[in-house]
mmCIF file of C-alpha atoms in Angstrom:
data_model
loop_
_atom_site.group_PDB
_atom_site.id
_atom_site.type_symbol
_atom_site.label_atom_id
_atom_site.label_comp_id
_atom_site.label_asym_id
_atom_site.label_seq_id
_atom_site.Cartn_x
_atom_site.Cartn_y
_atom_site.Cartn_z
ATOM 1 C CA MET A 1 -44.060 54.189 56.968
ATOM 2 C CA ALA A 2 -43.415 50.887 58.598
ATOM 3 C CA SER A 3 -41.544 50.971 61.947
ATOM 4 C CA VAL A 4 -38.036 49.585 62.272
ATOM 5 C CA HIS A 5 -39.569 46.767 64.428
ATOM 6 C CA THR A 6 -42.041 45.877 61.638
ATOM 7 C CA LEU A 7 -39.387 45.803 58.975
ATOM 8 C CA SER A 8 -37.258 43.588 61.214
ATOM 9 C CA VAL A 9 -40.172 41.224 61.651
ATOM 10 C CA LEU A 10 -40.838 41.083 57.981
ATOM 11 C CA LEU A 11 -37.272 40.533 57.041
ATOM 12 C CA PHE A 12 -37.134 37.677 59.564
ATOM 13 C CA ALA A 13 -40.307 36.281 57.942
ATOM 14 C CA LEU A 14 -38.533 36.487 54.525
ATOM 15 C CA ALA A 15 -35.511 34.570 55.900
ATOM 16 C CA LEU A 16 -37.867 31.763 57.043
ATOM 17 C CA LEU A 17 -39.991 31.786 54.003
ATOM 18 C CA THR A 18 -38.106 32.511 50.792
ATOM 19 C CA GLY A 19 -36.161 29.159 50.465
ATOM 20 C CA CYS A 20 -34.095 31.014 47.793
ATOM 21 C CA ALA A 21 -30.864 30.214 49.564
ATOM 22 C CA ARG A 22 -28.935 29.364 52.721
ATOM 23 C CA ASN A 23 -26.456 32.002 53.620
ATOM 24 C CA GLU A 24 -23.768 29.497 54.472
ATOM 25 C CA VAL A 25 -23.864 27.707 51.032
ATOM 26 C CA ARG A 26 -20.365 27.530 49.520
ATOM 27 C CA LEU A 27 -19.040 26.058 46.261
ATOM 28 C CA ALA A 28 -17.484 23.130 48.048
ATOM 29 C CA LEU A 29 -14.968 21.197 45.940
ATOM 30 C CA ALA A 30 -14.907 17.484 45.826
ATOM 31 C CA ALA A 31 -13.474 14.668 43.519
ATOM 32 C CA PRO A 32 -15.929 13.467 40.918
ATOM 33 C CA ASP A 33 -17.509 9.975 41.396
ATOM 34 C CA THR A 34 -19.769 9.037 38.516
ATOM 35 C CA SER A 35 -20.850 5.795 40.147
ATOM 36 C CA VAL A 36 -22.871 7.760 42.703
ATOM 37 C CA ALA A 37 -23.408 11.175 41.098
ATOM 38 C CA ASP A 38 -24.209 12.786 37.724
ATOM 39 C CA ILE A 39 -22.197 15.731 36.536
ATOM 40 C CA ALA A 40 -23.854 18.842 35.078
ATOM 41 C CA THR A 41 -21.974 21.692 33.385
ATOM 42 C CA ILE A 42 -23.356 25.040 34.419
ATOM 43 C CA ASN A 43 -22.062 27.999 32.389
ATOM 44 C CA VAL A 44 -22.024 31.201 34.319
ATOM 45 C CA ALA A 45 -22.286 34.894 33.515
ATOM 46 C CA THR A 46 -22.290 37.112 36.612
ATOM 47 C CA SER A 47 -22.257 40.668 37.815
ATOM 48 C CA ARG A 48 -20.666 39.578 41.076
ATOM 49 C CA ALA A 49 -17.139 40.565 42.102
ATOM 50 C CA PHE A 50 -14.528 37.844 41.823
ATOM 51 C CA VAL A 51 -12.952 36.646 45.052
ATOM 52 C CA GLY A 52 -11.120 33.442 44.002
ATOM 53 C CA LYS A 53 -10.267 32.130 47.369
ATOM 54 C CA GLY A 54 -11.671 29.306 49.347
ATOM 55 C CA THR A 55 -15.067 28.236 48.235
ATOM 56 C CA THR A 56 -16.684 31.748 47.727
ATOM 57 C CA VAL A 57 -15.254 32.354 44.092
ATOM 58 C CA TYR A 58 -17.809 35.149 43.464
ATOM 59 C CA SER A 59 -19.101 37.299 46.407
ATOM 60 C CA GLY A 60 -22.085 39.479 46.883
ATOM 61 C CA ASP A 61 -20.294 42.565 46.020
ATOM 62 C CA ARG A 62 -20.958 44.159 42.605
ATOM 63 C CA SER A 63 -18.643 44.096 39.633
ATOM 64 C CA SER A 64 -18.517 46.810 36.968
ATOM 65 C CA ASP A 65 -17.891 44.093 34.436
ATOM 66 C CA VAL A 66 -19.591 40.845 33.574
ATOM 67 C CA ASN A 67 -17.613 37.849 34.581
ATOM 68 C CA PHE A 68 -17.797 34.416 32.885
ATOM 69 C CA ALA A 69 -17.149 31.028 34.383
ATOM 70 C CA GLU A 70 -17.906 27.320 34.035
ATOM 71 C CA ILE A 71 -18.861 25.083 37.057
ATOM 72 C CA GLN A 72 -19.041 21.306 36.982
ATOM 73 C CA VAL A 73 -21.656 20.309 39.526
ATOM 74 C CA SER A 74 -21.975 16.864 41.066
ATOM 75 C CA ILE A 75 -25.643 15.768 41.545
ATOM 76 C CA PRO A 76 -26.326 12.656 43.760
ATOM 77 C CA LYS A 77 -28.080 9.880 41.914
ATOM 78 C CA ASN A 78 -29.800 8.523 45.020
ATOM 79 C CA ARG A 79 -31.723 11.689 45.758
ATOM 80 C CA GLU A 80 -35.360 12.676 46.052
ATOM 81 C CA PRO A 81 -36.204 14.760 42.959
ATOM 82 C CA GLY A 82 -36.698 18.440 43.773
ATOM 83 C CA THR A 83 -34.162 18.445 46.614
ATOM 84 C CA VAL A 84 -30.895 20.110 46.984
ATOM 85 C CA VAL A 85 -28.737 18.943 49.814
ATOM 86 C CA TYR A 86 -26.144 21.728 50.286
ATOM 87 C CA PRO A 87 -22.615 20.718 51.430
ATOM 88 C CA ARG A 88 -21.515 22.205 54.714
ATOM 89 C CA THR A 89 -17.971 21.091 55.042
ATOM 90 C CA ASP A 90 -16.171 18.524 52.823
ATOM 91 C CA PRO A 91 -19.014 17.280 50.694
ATOM 92 C CA PHE A 92 -20.081 13.728 50.407
ATOM 93 C CA VAL A 93 -20.993 13.401 46.676
ATOM 94 C CA ASP A 94 -23.247 10.408 47.147
ATOM 95 C CA ARG A 95 -25.803 12.587 49.043
ATOM 96 C CA GLN A 96 -24.716 16.273 48.635
ATOM 97 C CA PHE A 97 -24.349 18.685 45.747
ATOM 98 C CA ALA A 98 -20.887 19.838 45.106
ATOM 99 C CA ALA A 99 -18.461 21.356 42.555
ATOM 100 C CA VAL A 100 -16.046 18.963 41.038
ATOM 101 C CA GLY A 101 -14.243 21.602 39.078
ATOM 102 C CA TYR A 102 -14.554 25.141 37.806
ATOM 103 C CA THR A 103 -12.907 27.711 35.568
ATOM 104 C CA ALA A 104 -13.264 31.317 36.525
ATOM 105 C CA ASN A 105 -12.873 34.615 34.749
ATOM 106 C CA LYS A 106 -13.167 33.378 31.180
ATOM 107 C CA SER A 107 -13.339 35.862 28.413
ATOM 108 C CA ALA A 108 -16.524 36.597 26.537
ATOM 109 C CA GLU A 109 -15.076 35.008 23.518
ATOM 110 C CA ALA A 110 -14.270 31.840 25.404
ATOM 111 C CA PHE A 111 -17.752 31.794 27.037
ATOM 112 C CA VAL A 112 -19.371 31.764 23.572
ATOM 113 C CA ALA A 113 -16.964 29.284 22.163
ATOM 114 C CA ASP A 114 -17.362 26.840 25.027
ATOM 115 C CA ILE A 115 -21.226 27.028 24.780
ATOM 116 C CA ASN A 116 -21.007 26.410 20.956
ATOM 117 C CA ARG A 117 -18.863 23.341 21.750
ATOM 118 C CA GLN A 118 -21.448 22.048 24.220
ATOM 119 C CA LEU A 119 -24.288 22.693 21.753
ATOM 120 C CA ALA A 120 -22.508 20.907 18.996
ATOM 121 C CA ALA A 121 -22.177 17.721 21.104
ATOM 122 C CA ARG A 122 -25.996 17.526 21.234
ATOM 123 C CA PRO A 123 -28.583 16.448 18.693
ATOM 124 C CA ALA A 124 -30.085 19.445 16.680
ATOM 125 C CA ALA A 125 -33.283 19.307 18.603
ATOM 126 C CA ASP A 126 -31.524 19.860 21.917
ATOM 127 C CA ARG A 127 -29.413 22.770 20.914
ATOM 128 C CA SER A 128 -31.192 25.266 23.101
ATOM 129 C CA ILE A 129 -30.038 27.286 26.175
ATOM 130 C CA PHE A 130 -31.551 27.275 29.633
ATOM 131 C CA LEU A 131 -30.741 30.668 31.129
ATOM 132 C CA PHE A 132 -31.719 30.998 34.766
ATOM 133 C CA VAL A 133 -31.769 34.179 36.919
ATOM 134 C CA HIS A 134 -32.029 33.486 40.644
ATOM 135 C CA GLY A 135 -33.918 35.401 43.296
ATOM 136 C CA TYR A 136 -33.406 37.348 46.540
ATOM 137 C CA ASN A 137 -31.081 36.222 49.258
ATOM 138 C CA THR A 138 -29.211 33.876 47.019
ATOM 139 C CA ASN A 139 -25.428 33.610 47.048
ATOM 140 C CA PHE A 140 -23.361 32.394 44.070
ATOM 141 C CA ALA A 141 -23.200 28.721 45.050
ATOM 142 C CA ALA A 142 -26.839 28.409 46.039
ATOM 143 C CA GLY A 143 -27.961 29.775 42.621
ATOM 144 C CA VAL A 144 -25.770 27.304 40.730
ATOM 145 C CA TYR A 145 -26.833 24.348 42.710
ATOM 146 C CA ARG A 146 -30.495 25.254 42.209
ATOM 147 C CA GLN A 147 -30.172 25.421 38.484
ATOM 148 C CA ALA A 148 -28.250 22.119 38.428
ATOM 149 C CA GLN A 149 -31.188 20.487 40.306
ATOM 150 C CA MET A 150 -33.762 21.879 37.790
ATOM 151 C CA PHE A 151 -31.672 21.012 34.867
ATOM 152 C CA LYS A 152 -31.579 17.302 36.126
ATOM 153 C CA ASP A 153 -35.092 16.902 37.397
ATOM 154 C CA PHE A 154 -36.939 18.520 34.458
ATOM 155 C CA GLY A 155 -34.759 16.552 31.975
ATOM 156 C CA PHE A 156 -33.514 19.568 30.118
ATOM 157 C CA ASN A 157 -31.284 18.377 27.308
ATOM 158 C CA GLY A 158 -29.823 21.690 26.148
ATOM 159 C CA VAL A 159 -26.999 23.817 27.681
ATOM 160 C CA ALA A 160 -27.352 25.453 31.113
ATOM 161 C CA VAL A 161 -26.306 29.068 31.660
ATOM 162 C CA ASN A 162 -26.635 30.666 35.137
ATOM 163 C CA PHE A 163 -26.947 34.451 35.324
ATOM 164 C CA SER A 164 -25.820 35.313 38.888
ATOM 165 C CA TRP A 165 -26.460 38.907 39.912
ATOM 166 C CA ALA A 166 -24.956 40.442 43.023
ATOM 167 C CA SER A 167 -27.498 39.413 45.745
ATOM 168 C CA ALA A 168 -25.753 39.707 49.139
ATOM 169 C CA GLY A 169 -27.189 36.392 50.125
ATOM 170 C CA LYS A 170 -27.962 37.882 53.611
ATOM 171 C CA THR A 171 -31.540 38.308 54.784
ATOM 172 C CA PRO A 172 -31.348 41.851 56.252
ATOM 173 C CA LEU A 173 -30.014 43.190 52.934
ATOM 174 C CA TYR A 174 -33.266 43.089 51.042
ATOM 175 C CA LEU A 175 -32.871 46.686 49.830
ATOM 176 C CA TYR A 176 -29.241 45.944 48.746
ATOM 177 C CA ASP A 177 -30.585 43.110 46.762
ATOM 178 C CA ARG A 178 -33.255 45.345 45.226
ATOM 179 C CA ASP A 179 -30.636 47.813 44.115
ATOM 180 C CA SER A 180 -28.514 45.044 42.817
ATOM 181 C CA ALA A 181 -31.388 43.861 40.820
ATOM 182 C CA HIS A 182 -31.754 47.261 39.172
ATOM 183 C CA LEU A 183 -28.050 47.333 38.413
ATOM 184 C CA ALA A 184 -27.915 43.885 36.936
ATOM 185 C CA ARG A 185 -29.985 44.633 33.829
ATOM 186 C CA ASN A 186 -27.004 45.737 31.725
ATOM 187 C CA ALA A 187 -25.128 42.636 32.595
ATOM 188 C CA LEU A 188 -28.057 40.428 31.850
ATOM 189 C CA ARG A 189 -28.614 42.318 28.614
ATOM 190 C CA ARG A 190 -25.052 41.689 27.505
ATOM 191 C CA THR A 191 -25.422 38.015 28.402
ATOM 192 C CA ILE A 192 -28.543 37.596 26.306
ATOM 193 C CA LYS A 193 -26.880 39.361 23.396
ATOM 194 C CA LEU A 194 -23.782 37.067 23.660
ATOM 195 C CA LEU A 195 -25.988 34.009 23.879
ATOM 196 C CA GLY A 196 -27.830 35.220 20.729
ATOM 197 C CA GLN A 197 -24.442 35.014 18.938
ATOM 198 C CA THR A 198 -24.180 31.339 19.717
ATOM 199 C CA LYS A 199 -25.384 28.511 17.467
ATOM 200 C CA ALA A 200 -28.284 27.781 19.858
ATOM 201 C CA ARG A 201 -31.732 27.192 18.428
ATOM 202 C CA GLY A 202 -33.083 29.539 21.007
ATOM 203 C CA ILE A 203 -32.988 30.581 24.690
ATOM 204 C CA VAL A 204 -35.378 29.467 27.460
ATOM 205 C CA LEU A 205 -35.177 32.383 29.924
ATOM 206 C CA VAL A 206 -36.274 31.628 33.487
ATOM 207 C CA GLY A 207 -36.455 34.399 36.140
ATOM 208 C CA HIS A 208 -37.303 33.423 39.683
ATOM 209 C CA SER A 209 -38.750 35.875 42.336
ATOM 210 C CA MET A 210 -36.634 39.121 42.352
ATOM 211 C CA GLY A 211 -34.830 37.514 39.432
ATOM 212 C CA GLY A 212 -38.159 38.015 37.497
ATOM 213 C CA PHE A 213 -37.704 41.709 38.208
ATOM 214 C CA VAL A 214 -34.108 41.644 36.810
ATOM 215 C CA THR A 215 -35.420 39.810 33.820
ATOM 216 C CA MET A 216 -38.272 42.214 33.004
ATOM 217 C CA GLU A 217 -36.245 45.287 33.491
ATOM 218 C CA THR A 218 -33.689 43.860 31.143
ATOM 219 C CA LEU A 219 -36.242 42.956 28.414
ATOM 220 C CA ARG A 220 -37.870 46.421 28.780
ATOM 221 C CA ASP A 221 -34.423 48.062 28.305
ATOM 222 C CA MET A 222 -33.806 45.935 25.167
ATOM 223 C CA GLY A 223 -37.243 46.813 23.862
ATOM 224 C CA ILE A 224 -36.631 50.541 24.344
ATOM 225 C CA ARG A 225 -33.181 50.218 22.639
ATOM 226 C CA GLY A 226 -34.845 48.423 19.611
ATOM 227 C CA GLU A 227 -32.776 45.300 20.083
ATOM 228 C CA LYS A 228 -35.344 43.121 18.277
ATOM 229 C CA GLN A 229 -32.919 40.528 16.919
ATOM 230 C CA ALA A 230 -31.626 39.669 20.443
ATOM 231 C CA LEU A 231 -35.216 39.546 21.848
ATOM 232 C CA GLN A 232 -36.236 37.148 18.921
ATOM 233 C CA ARG A 233 -33.644 34.637 20.259
ATOM 234 C CA ILE A 234 -35.634 34.051 23.385
ATOM 235 C CA GLU A 235 -37.964 31.268 22.396
ATOM 236 C CA THR A 236 -39.641 30.878 25.862
ATOM 237 C CA LEU A 237 -39.935 33.209 28.759
ATOM 238 C CA ILE A 238 -40.797 31.947 32.209
ATOM 239 C CA LEU A 239 -41.286 34.080 35.322
ATOM 240 C CA ALA A 240 -41.572 31.921 38.410
ATOM 241 C CA SER A 241 -43.193 33.482 41.541
ATOM 242 C CA PRO A 242 -42.199 36.961 40.156
ATOM 243 C CA ASP A 243 -41.663 39.557 42.916
ATOM 244 C CA ILE A 244 -42.922 42.487 40.722
ATOM 245 C CA ASP A 245 -45.590 45.109 41.442
ATOM 246 C CA ARG A 246 -48.507 44.671 38.993
ATOM 247 C CA THR A 247 -48.378 48.197 37.658
ATOM 248 C CA VAL A 248 -44.635 48.106 37.248
ATOM 249 C CA PHE A 249 -44.945 44.755 35.477
ATOM 250 C CA LEU A 250 -47.504 46.142 32.899
ATOM 251 C CA ASP A 251 -45.280 49.065 32.328
ATOM 252 C CA GLN A 252 -42.270 46.826 31.711
ATOM 253 C CA LEU A 253 -44.312 44.516 29.468
ATOM 254 C CA ALA A 254 -45.513 47.445 27.271
ATOM 255 C CA GLU A 255 -41.934 48.086 26.158
ATOM 256 C CA VAL A 256 -40.978 44.543 25.319
ATOM 257 C CA ASP A 257 -41.206 44.184 21.456
ATOM 258 C CA PRO A 258 -41.174 41.574 20.255
ATOM 259 C CA ARG A 259 -42.460 39.585 23.257
ATOM 260 C CA PRO A 260 -41.078 36.138 23.637
ATOM 261 C CA SER A 261 -43.762 33.454 23.003
ATOM 262 C CA PRO A 262 -44.775 31.413 24.886
ATOM 263 C CA PHE A 263 -44.599 33.631 27.957
ATOM 264 C CA VAL A 264 -45.341 31.740 31.074
ATOM 265 C CA ILE A 265 -45.903 32.785 34.688
ATOM 266 C CA PHE A 266 -45.983 30.491 37.667
ATOM 267 C CA VAL A 267 -48.229 31.951 40.398
ATOM 268 C CA SER A 268 -49.514 30.839 43.820
ATOM 269 C CA ARG A 269 -51.923 32.526 46.177
ATOM 270 C CA LYS A 270 -50.206 30.654 49.083
ATOM 271 C CA ASP A 271 -46.832 32.021 48.375
ATOM 272 C CA ARG A 272 -45.804 33.297 51.769
ATOM 273 C CA ALA A 273 -42.616 34.912 50.725
ATOM 274 C CA LEU A 274 -44.466 37.107 48.233
ATOM 275 C CA GLN A 275 -47.064 37.891 50.875
ATOM 276 C CA ALA A 276 -44.138 39.223 52.993
ATOM 277 C CA SER A 277 -42.787 41.176 50.026
ATOM 278 C CA GLN A 278 -46.251 42.686 49.546
ATOM 279 C CA THR A 279 -46.277 43.932 53.094
ATOM 280 C CA LEU A 280 -42.797 45.385 52.608
ATOM 281 C CA SER A 281 -44.077 47.111 49.522
ATOM 282 C CA GLY A 282 -46.871 48.930 51.274
ATOM 283 C CA GLY A 283 -49.560 46.403 50.429
ATOM 284 C CA GLN A 284 -48.993 46.272 46.660
ATOM 285 C CA ALA A 285 -49.698 42.810 45.346
ATOM 286 C CA ARG A 286 -46.955 40.927 43.580
ATOM 287 C CA VAL A 287 -47.570 39.436 40.141
ATOM 288 C CA GLY A 288 -46.533 36.001 41.413
ATOM 289 C CA GLU A 289 -49.479 35.958 43.858
ATOM 290 C CA GLY A 290 -51.872 35.317 41.006
ATOM 291 C CA GLN A 291 -54.549 37.672 42.014
ATOM 292 C CA GLU A 292 -55.194 38.770 38.426
ATOM 293 C CA ILE A 293 -54.874 35.691 36.249
ATOM 294 C CA ASP A 294 -57.383 37.067 33.594
ATOM 295 C CA VAL A 295 -55.353 40.255 33.258
ATOM 296 C CA LEU A 296 -52.172 38.294 32.512
ATOM 297 C CA ARG A 297 -54.029 36.014 29.982
ATOM 298 C CA GLU A 298 -55.413 39.151 28.170
ATOM 299 C CA GLN A 299 -51.729 40.074 27.759
ATOM 300 C CA GLY A 300 -51.000 36.727 25.884
ATOM 301 C CA ILE A 301 -49.512 35.150 28.949
ATOM 302 C CA THR A 302 -49.933 31.497 29.953
ATOM 303 C CA VAL A 303 -50.512 31.235 33.757
ATOM 304 C CA ILE A 304 -49.693 28.096 35.713
ATOM 305 C CA ASP A 305 -51.475 28.228 39.058
ATOM 306 C CA LEU A 306 -49.544 26.277 41.734
ATOM 307 C CA THR A 307 -51.840 27.285 44.650
ATOM 308 C CA ASN A 308 -53.213 23.794 45.221
ATOM 309 C CA LEU A 309 -50.012 21.822 44.512
ATOM 310 C CA THR A 310 -48.769 20.281 47.797
ATOM 311 C CA ASP A 311 -45.739 18.114 46.692
ATOM 312 C CA GLY A 312 -43.074 20.863 46.539
ATOM 313 C CA GLN A 313 -40.119 20.796 48.906
ATOM 314 C CA ASP A 314 -40.847 24.347 50.137
ATOM 315 C CA ALA A 315 -43.221 25.100 53.006
ATOM 316 C CA ALA A 316 -43.363 28.761 51.873
ATOM 317 C CA ASN A 317 -44.675 27.675 48.433
ATOM 318 C CA HIS A 318 -42.146 30.003 46.838
ATOM 319 C CA THR A 319 -39.994 27.351 45.007
ATOM 320 C CA THR A 320 -42.748 24.924 44.067
ATOM 321 C CA PHE A 321 -41.958 25.591 40.424
ATOM 322 C CA ALA A 322 -38.600 23.933 40.927
ATOM 323 C CA THR A 323 -39.362 21.252 43.437
ATOM 324 C CA SER A 324 -42.765 19.698 42.677
ATOM 325 C CA LYS A 325 -42.778 16.127 41.389
ATOM 326 C CA THR A 326 -46.079 16.852 39.709
ATOM 327 C CA LEU A 327 -44.487 19.507 37.543
ATOM 328 C CA PHE A 328 -41.541 17.188 36.677
ATOM 329 C CA ALA A 329 -44.160 14.511 35.554
ATOM 330 C CA MET A 330 -46.118 17.094 33.543
ATOM 331 C CA ALA A 331 -42.890 18.334 31.785
ATOM 332 C CA LYS A 332 -41.906 14.803 30.855
ATOM 333 C CA ASN A 333 -45.429 14.140 29.681
ATOM 334 C CA GLY A 334 -45.235 16.980 27.216
ATOM 335 C CA GLN A 335 -47.708 19.254 29.024
ATOM 336 C CA PHE A 336 -45.273 22.114 29.036
ATOM 337 C CA SER A 337 -44.087 21.696 25.481
ATOM 338 C CA ARG A 338 -43.785 24.787 23.298
ATOM 339 C CA GLU A 339 -46.587 23.476 21.005
ATOM 340 C CA THR A 340 -48.949 22.882 23.855
ATOM 341 C CA LEU A 341 -48.288 26.190 25.614
ATOM 342 C CA LEU A 342 -49.018 27.958 22.205
ATOM 343 C CA GLY A 343 -52.156 25.922 21.683
ATOM 344 C CA LYS A 344 -50.647 24.447 18.562
ATOM 345 C CA SER A 345 -50.349 20.759 19.560
ATOM 346 C CA LYS A 346 -51.419 18.385 16.760
ATOM 347 C CA ALA A 347 -52.654 15.916 19.149
ATOM 348 C CA PRO A 348 -55.865 16.597 21.140
ATOM 349 C CA ASP A 349 -54.774 19.051 23.788
ATOM 350 C CA PRO A 350 -55.878 18.168 27.319
ATOM 351 C CA ILE A 351 -55.021 21.639 28.573
ATOM 352 C CA ALA A 352 -57.116 23.505 25.989
ATOM 353 C CA GLN A 353 -59.978 20.946 25.672
ATOM 354 C CA GLY A 354 -60.116 19.537 29.214
ATOM 355 C CA ILE A 355 -60.086 15.954 28.121
ATOM 356 C CA GLY A 356 -58.358 12.986 29.685
ATOM 357 C CA ARG A 357 -59.887 13.912 33.086
ATOM 358 C CA THR A 358 -59.056 10.711 34.951
ATOM 359 C CA VAL A 359 -58.904 11.660 38.618
ATOM 360 C CA GLY A 360 -55.199 12.075 39.664
ATOM 361 C CA SER A 361 -53.802 11.980 36.110
ATOM 362 C CA VAL A 362 -51.310 14.347 34.719
ATOM 363 C CA THR A 363 -53.730 15.556 31.976
ATOM 364 C CA ASP A 364 -56.500 16.127 34.527
ATOM 365 C CA LEU A 365 -54.187 18.296 36.611
ATOM 366 C CA ALA A 366 -52.959 20.175 33.546
ATOM 367 C CA ALA A 367 -56.493 21.179 32.746
ATOM 368 C CA ALA A 368 -56.991 22.400 36.264
ATOM 369 C CA ILE A 369 -53.928 24.561 36.755
ATOM 370 C CA VAL A 370 -52.853 25.782 33.282
ATOM 371 C CA TYR A 371 -54.527 28.860 31.935
ATOM 372 C CA LEU A 372 -53.598 29.560 28.302
ATOM 373 C CA PRO A 373 -53.781 33.009 26.833
ATOM 374 C CA ALA A 374 -57.299 34.353 26.262
ATOM 375 C CA LYS A 375 -56.817 34.564 22.560
ATOM 376 C CA ILE A 376 -56.551 30.832 22.125
ATOM 377 C CA ALA A 377 -59.969 29.391 21.648
ATOM 378 C CA GLY A 378 -61.482 26.775 23.848
ATOM 379 C CA VAL A 379 -59.871 27.675 27.112
ATOM 380 C CA ARG A 380 -61.525 28.788 30.312
#
């Protein structure tokens, strides 16, 4: 068993490396100014306790109920893509993220109705939901700001929903977060079922780090319960740097029926946060470290290996999936389209066929880092 000193050192390392959050991040309120900032609507479902005072709104304490909210987030226009500048005091909306309005403690019926209203305002092709599940050491505001950043930088045109589970947002409370992750599965399950009742075309579900564990535990539970109709509403499943033991993951996966497709996992062998988590877990490798890409591909999973990408905004290589300009370019170039990831693109597929290999081009890079499921012919 690790000594107290060893655990303290590892938790300090996690604090330096995770990049999941800053403990002091608050949902700072500001007046909107659309001349210098864009406004994104982030719908929220949370298992956090409601505070409702100051800029905390929802705390790291656990709630027995799922709470629903809506946050209007101001995103600076003059900002380097991939970055989130957190407000410290009164925010400057020309260079910092901020909330310019929020509605807390909505009913489940209002939550669904408001999402349907937002969907109806979009073209039919854009009526999908981006559901994000944050990771360890992430307080409420930080998780909302991160999703707003991804929503903007990846050019997602659907509706954003943030599932905020009760992370304490404090580095020493790793085990508290782990227990909260276990407890959050019922709240996420309810959220997915509610979103399944909306008029969305489908759900793009993204779980980051320990949020990947929350996601897989929830989908496993839904599979065991036979909730096939709700699972079928998930059109794409993405685990980014998942902090999950390999054996646990395969056990979870075995119960998910039907499995969302495409199913994508972002990995990196240079993810220092997951390396620290591996040590905390007694040396058990995490799925997000990418040590067994072929095993994942045999399970019908697309693996995107970020090991050699160097343009993320995170020295720990733990949030590269959300901060890399290369990935933004690939997304906007169609390299992460549903058809491409399923190997069904009508156009010649540079990922599957390795064509378009001009040095430095997006298609060249796609062929180098994207590993399609083994069942799709013509891949490595």
